[in-house]
Tab-separated table of C-alpha atoms in Angstrom:
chain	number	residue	atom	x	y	z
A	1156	UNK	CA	0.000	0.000	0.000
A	1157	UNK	CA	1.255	3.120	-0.870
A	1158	UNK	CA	0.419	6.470	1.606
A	1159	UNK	CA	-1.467	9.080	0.002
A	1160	UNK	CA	-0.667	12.347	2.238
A	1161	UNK	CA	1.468	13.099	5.268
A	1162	UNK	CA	0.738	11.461	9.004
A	1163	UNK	CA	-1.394	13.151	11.006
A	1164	UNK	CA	-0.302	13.570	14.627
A	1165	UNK	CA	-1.352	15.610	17.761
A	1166	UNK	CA	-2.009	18.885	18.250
A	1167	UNK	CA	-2.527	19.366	14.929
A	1168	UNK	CA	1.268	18.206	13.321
A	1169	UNK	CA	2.026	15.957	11.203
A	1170	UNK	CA	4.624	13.492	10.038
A	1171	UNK	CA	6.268	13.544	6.341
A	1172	UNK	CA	5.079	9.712	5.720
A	1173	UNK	CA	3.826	11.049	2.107
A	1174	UNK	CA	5.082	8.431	-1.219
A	1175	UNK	CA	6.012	5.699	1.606
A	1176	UNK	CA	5.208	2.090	1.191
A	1177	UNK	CA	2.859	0.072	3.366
A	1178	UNK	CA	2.998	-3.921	3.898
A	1179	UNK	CA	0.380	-5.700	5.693
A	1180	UNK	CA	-1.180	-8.686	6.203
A	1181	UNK	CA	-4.814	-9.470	5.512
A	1182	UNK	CA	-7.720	-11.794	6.730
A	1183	UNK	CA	-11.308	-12.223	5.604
A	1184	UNK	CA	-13.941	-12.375	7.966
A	1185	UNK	CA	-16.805	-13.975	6.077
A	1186	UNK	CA	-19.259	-12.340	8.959
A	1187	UNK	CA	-19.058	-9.353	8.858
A	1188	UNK	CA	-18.215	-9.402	5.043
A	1189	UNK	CA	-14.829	-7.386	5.577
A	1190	UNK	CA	-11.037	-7.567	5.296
A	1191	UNK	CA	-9.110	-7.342	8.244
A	1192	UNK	CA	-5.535	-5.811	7.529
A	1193	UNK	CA	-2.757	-5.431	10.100
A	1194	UNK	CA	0.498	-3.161	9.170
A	1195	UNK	CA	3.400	-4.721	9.544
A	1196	UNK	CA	6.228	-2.598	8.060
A	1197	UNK	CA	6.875	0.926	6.713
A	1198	UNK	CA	9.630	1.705	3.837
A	1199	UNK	CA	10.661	5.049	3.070
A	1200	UNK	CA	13.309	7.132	0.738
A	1201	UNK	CA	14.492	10.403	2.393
A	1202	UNK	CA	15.315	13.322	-0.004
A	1203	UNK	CA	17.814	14.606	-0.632
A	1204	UNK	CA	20.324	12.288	0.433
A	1205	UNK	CA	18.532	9.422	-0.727
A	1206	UNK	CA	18.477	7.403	2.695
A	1207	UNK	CA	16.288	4.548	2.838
A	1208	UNK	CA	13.833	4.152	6.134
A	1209	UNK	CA	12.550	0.463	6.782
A	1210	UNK	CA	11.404	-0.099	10.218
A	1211	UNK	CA	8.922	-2.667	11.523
A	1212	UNK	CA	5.233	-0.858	12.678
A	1213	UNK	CA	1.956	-2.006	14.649
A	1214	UNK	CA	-1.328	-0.593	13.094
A	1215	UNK	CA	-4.420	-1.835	11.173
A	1216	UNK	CA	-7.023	-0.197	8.599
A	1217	UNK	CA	-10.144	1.232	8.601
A	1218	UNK	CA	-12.208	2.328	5.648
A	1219	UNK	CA	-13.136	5.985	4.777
A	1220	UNK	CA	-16.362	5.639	7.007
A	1221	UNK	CA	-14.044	4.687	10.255
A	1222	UNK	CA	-15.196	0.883	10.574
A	1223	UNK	CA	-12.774	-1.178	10.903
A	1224	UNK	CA	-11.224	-2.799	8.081
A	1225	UNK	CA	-12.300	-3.293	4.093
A	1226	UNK	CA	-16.260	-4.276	3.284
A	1227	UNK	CA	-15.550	-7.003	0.628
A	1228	UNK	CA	-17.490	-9.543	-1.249
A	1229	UNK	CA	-17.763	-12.825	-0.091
A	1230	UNK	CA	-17.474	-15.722	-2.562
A	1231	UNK	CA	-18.480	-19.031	-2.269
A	1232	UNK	CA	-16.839	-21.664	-4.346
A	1233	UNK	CA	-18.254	-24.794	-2.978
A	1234	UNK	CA	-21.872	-24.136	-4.007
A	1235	UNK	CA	-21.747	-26.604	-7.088
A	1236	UNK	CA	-19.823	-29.340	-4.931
A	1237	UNK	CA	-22.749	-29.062	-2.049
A	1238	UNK	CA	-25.378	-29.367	-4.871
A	1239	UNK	CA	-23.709	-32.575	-6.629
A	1240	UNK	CA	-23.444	-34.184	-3.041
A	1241	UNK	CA	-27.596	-33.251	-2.592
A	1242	UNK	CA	-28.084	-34.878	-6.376
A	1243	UNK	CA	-26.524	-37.648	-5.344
A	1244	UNK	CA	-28.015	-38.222	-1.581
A	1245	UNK	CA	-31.005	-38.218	-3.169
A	1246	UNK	CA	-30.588	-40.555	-5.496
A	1247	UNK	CA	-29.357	-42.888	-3.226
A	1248	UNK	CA	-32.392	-42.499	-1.299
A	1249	UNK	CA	-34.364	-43.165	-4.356
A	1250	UNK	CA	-31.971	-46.708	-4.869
A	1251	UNK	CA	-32.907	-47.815	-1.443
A	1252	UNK	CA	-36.932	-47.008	-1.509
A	1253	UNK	CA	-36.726	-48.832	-4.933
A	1254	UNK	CA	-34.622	-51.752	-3.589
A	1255	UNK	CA	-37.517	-52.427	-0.632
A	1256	UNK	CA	-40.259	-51.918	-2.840
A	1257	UNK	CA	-39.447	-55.185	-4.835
A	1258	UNK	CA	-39.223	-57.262	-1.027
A	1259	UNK	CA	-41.853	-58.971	1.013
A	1260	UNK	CA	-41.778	-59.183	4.355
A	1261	UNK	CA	-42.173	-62.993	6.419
A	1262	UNK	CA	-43.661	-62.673	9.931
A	1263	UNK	CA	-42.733	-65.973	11.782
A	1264	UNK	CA	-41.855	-67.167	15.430
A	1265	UNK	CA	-38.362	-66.677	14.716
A	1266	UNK	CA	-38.595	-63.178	13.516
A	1267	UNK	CA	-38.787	-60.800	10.733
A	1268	UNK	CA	-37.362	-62.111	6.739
A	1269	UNK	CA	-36.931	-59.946	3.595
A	1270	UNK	CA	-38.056	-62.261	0.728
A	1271	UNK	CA	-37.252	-61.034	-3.053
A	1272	UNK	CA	-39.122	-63.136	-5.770
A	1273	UNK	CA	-37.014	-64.650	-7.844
A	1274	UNK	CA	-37.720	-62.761	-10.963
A	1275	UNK	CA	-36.589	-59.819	-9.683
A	1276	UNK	CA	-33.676	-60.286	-7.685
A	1277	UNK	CA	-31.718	-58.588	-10.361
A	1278	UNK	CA	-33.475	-55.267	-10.266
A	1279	UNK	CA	-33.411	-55.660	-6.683
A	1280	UNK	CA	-29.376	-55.744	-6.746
A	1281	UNK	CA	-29.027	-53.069	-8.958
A	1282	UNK	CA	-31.015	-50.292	-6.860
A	1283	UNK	CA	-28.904	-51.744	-3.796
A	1284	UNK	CA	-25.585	-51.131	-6.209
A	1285	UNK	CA	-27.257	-47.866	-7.139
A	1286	UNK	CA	-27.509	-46.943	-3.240
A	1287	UNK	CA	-24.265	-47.710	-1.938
A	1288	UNK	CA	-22.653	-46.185	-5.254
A	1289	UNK	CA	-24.424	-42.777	-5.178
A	1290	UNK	CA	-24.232	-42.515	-1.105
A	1291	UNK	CA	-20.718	-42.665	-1.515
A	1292	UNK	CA	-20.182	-40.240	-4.060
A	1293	UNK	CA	-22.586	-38.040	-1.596
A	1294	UNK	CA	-20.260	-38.399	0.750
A	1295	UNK	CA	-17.286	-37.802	-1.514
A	1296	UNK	CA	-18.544	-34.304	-2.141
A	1297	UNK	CA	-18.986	-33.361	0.509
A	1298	UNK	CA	-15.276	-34.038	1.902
A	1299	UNK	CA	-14.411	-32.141	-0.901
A	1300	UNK	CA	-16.805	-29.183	-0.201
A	1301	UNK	CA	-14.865	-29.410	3.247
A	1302	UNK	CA	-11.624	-28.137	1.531
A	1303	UNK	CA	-12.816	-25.062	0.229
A	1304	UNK	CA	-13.545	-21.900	2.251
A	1305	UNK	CA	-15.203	-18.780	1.702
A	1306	UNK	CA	-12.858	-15.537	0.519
A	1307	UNK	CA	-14.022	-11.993	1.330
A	1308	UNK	CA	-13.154	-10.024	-2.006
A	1309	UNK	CA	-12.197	-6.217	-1.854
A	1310	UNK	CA	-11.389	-3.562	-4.418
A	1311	UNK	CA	-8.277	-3.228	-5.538
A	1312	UNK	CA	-7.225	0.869	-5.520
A	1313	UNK	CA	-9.859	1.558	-2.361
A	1314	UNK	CA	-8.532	4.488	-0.113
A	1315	UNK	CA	-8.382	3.735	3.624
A	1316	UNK	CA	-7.247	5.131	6.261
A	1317	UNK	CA	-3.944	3.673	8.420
A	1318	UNK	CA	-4.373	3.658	12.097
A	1319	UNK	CA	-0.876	2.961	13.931
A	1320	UNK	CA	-1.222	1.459	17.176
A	1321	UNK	CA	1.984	2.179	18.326
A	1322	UNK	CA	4.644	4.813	17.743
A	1323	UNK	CA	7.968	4.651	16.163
A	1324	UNK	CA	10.854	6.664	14.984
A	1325	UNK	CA	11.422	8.184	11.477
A	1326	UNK	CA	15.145	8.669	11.343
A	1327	UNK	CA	16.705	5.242	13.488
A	1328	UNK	CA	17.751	2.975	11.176
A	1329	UNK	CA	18.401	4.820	7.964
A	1330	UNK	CA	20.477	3.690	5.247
A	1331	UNK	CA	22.762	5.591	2.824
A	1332	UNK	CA	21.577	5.235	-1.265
A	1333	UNK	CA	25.266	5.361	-2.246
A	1334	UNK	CA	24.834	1.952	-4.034
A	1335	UNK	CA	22.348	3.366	-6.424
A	1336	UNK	CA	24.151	6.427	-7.401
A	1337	UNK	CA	24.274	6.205	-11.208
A	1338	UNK	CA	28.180	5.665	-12.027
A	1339	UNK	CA	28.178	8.744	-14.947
A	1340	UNK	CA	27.759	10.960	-12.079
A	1341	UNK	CA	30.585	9.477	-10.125
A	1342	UNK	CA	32.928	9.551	-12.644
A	1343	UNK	CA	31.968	13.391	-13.485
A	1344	UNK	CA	32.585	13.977	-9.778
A	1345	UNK	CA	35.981	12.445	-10.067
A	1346	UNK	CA	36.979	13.749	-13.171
A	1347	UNK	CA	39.595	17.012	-12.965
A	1348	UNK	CA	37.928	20.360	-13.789
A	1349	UNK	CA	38.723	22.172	-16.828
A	1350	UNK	CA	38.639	25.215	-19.062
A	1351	UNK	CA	36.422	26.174	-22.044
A	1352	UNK	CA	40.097	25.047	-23.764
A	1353	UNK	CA	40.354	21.940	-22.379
A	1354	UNK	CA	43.123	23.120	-20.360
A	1355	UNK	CA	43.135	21.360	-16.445
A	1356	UNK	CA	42.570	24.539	-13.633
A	1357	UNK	CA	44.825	23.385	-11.731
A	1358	UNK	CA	47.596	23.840	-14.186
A	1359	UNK	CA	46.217	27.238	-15.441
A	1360	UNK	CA	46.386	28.580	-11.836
A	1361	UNK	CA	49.809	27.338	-11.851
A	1362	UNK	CA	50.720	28.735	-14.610
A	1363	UNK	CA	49.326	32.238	-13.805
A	1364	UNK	CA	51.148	31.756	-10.094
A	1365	UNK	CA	54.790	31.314	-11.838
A	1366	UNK	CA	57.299	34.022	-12.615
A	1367	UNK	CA	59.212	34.278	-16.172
A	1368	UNK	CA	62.000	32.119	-16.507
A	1369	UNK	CA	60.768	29.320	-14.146
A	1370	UNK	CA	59.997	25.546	-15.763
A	1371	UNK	CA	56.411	24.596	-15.275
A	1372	UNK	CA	55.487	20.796	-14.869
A	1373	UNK	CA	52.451	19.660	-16.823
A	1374	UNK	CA	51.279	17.587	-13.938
A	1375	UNK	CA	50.872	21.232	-12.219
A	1376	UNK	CA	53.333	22.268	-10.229
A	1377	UNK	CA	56.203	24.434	-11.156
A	1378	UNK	CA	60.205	23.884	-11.091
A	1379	UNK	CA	62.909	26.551	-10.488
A	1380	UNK	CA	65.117	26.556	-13.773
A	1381	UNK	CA	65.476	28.280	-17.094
A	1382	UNK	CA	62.966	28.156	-19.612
């Protein structure tokens, strides 16, 4: 996240946090339909001497109205899963009523016996295949359904407002930006200085400096002797 305008502190100063970088981390609280953020460090570049700023912070975010967090979107991708593992409850259902339907019931001293006629003992096996098959592929789905959560969705770009819970300092810790200096400019910095003629200063002033008849090294200094 990037900060927008300066930090506002008390009695009415504020803090030059404008252009710095934000990172946070970020929940979704499918109640309340909002994104939770907490701050977790602040980066900075000082002008002019380029010194970075990257200390650790303690804050969280609240939306333009001053509720806490990010209203979001909440999306639900296990909604097809759930229905497939209705379908197929269901149908096992249906596999089992069928499966009883083609059954008589024996009353005797000994108890209670299922009797299937003989001519339809086949039907009678494939509802009870049906059954098992489709109540385990409800179940199946619904493991699966198990795996995936809701996500609360917010708007990428949305202003907020940063709220830091506890104070630090703006200057401990700052680096120098020597690394990065472009190495044309160094080189022009460590270059000699010269004249419109392409003649070194140095050796100009030393020139100027010496008295007729004295030898003049080109390195810039001068020699007593004849010229």
């Amino acid at each position: 996240m990037r900060i927008l305008d300066n930090g506002t502190l008390p009695n009415g100063e504020h803090s030059s946090l404008k252009g710095c970088f934000v990172t946070a981390a970020a929940f979704g609280d499918a109640s309340s339909e909002r994104g939770q953020i907490r701050l977790q460090r602040l980066s900075c570049v000082r002008k002019p001497n380029g010194q970075i700023l990257d200390v650790p912070i303690e804050g969280t975010i609240n939306d333009m109205g001053g509720s806490d967090g990010i209203r979001g979107h909440v999306i639900m991708r296990n909604n097809k899963l759930i229905w497939n593992a209705g379908i197929s409850g269901f149908l096992s259902g249906m596999g089992s009523a069928a499966q009883q339907s083609l059954s008589t019931q024996s009353v005797s001293p000994l108890g209670v016996t299922n009797l299937i006629q003989p001519g339809k003992v086949f039907q009678s096996g494939a509802f009870g295949g049906a059954n098992t098959a489709l109540g385990k592929l409800a179940d199946y789905y619904i493991k699966l359904a198990d795996m995936y959560h809701p996500i609360v969705q917010v708007h990428a770009g949305s202003e907020v407002n940063m709220v830091f819970l506890k104070g630090f300092s703006l200057t401990e810790g700052l680096e120098d930006l020597e690394a990065t200096t472009p190495y044309t400019d160094k080189v022009a910095n460590n270059n000699t200085a010269t004249t419109q003629d392409g003649v070194p200063q140095n050796l100009m002033q030393t020139i100027k400096d010496s008295q007729l008849g004295q030898a003049v090294d080109v390195n810039g200094s001068s020699n007593s002797g004849e010229v």
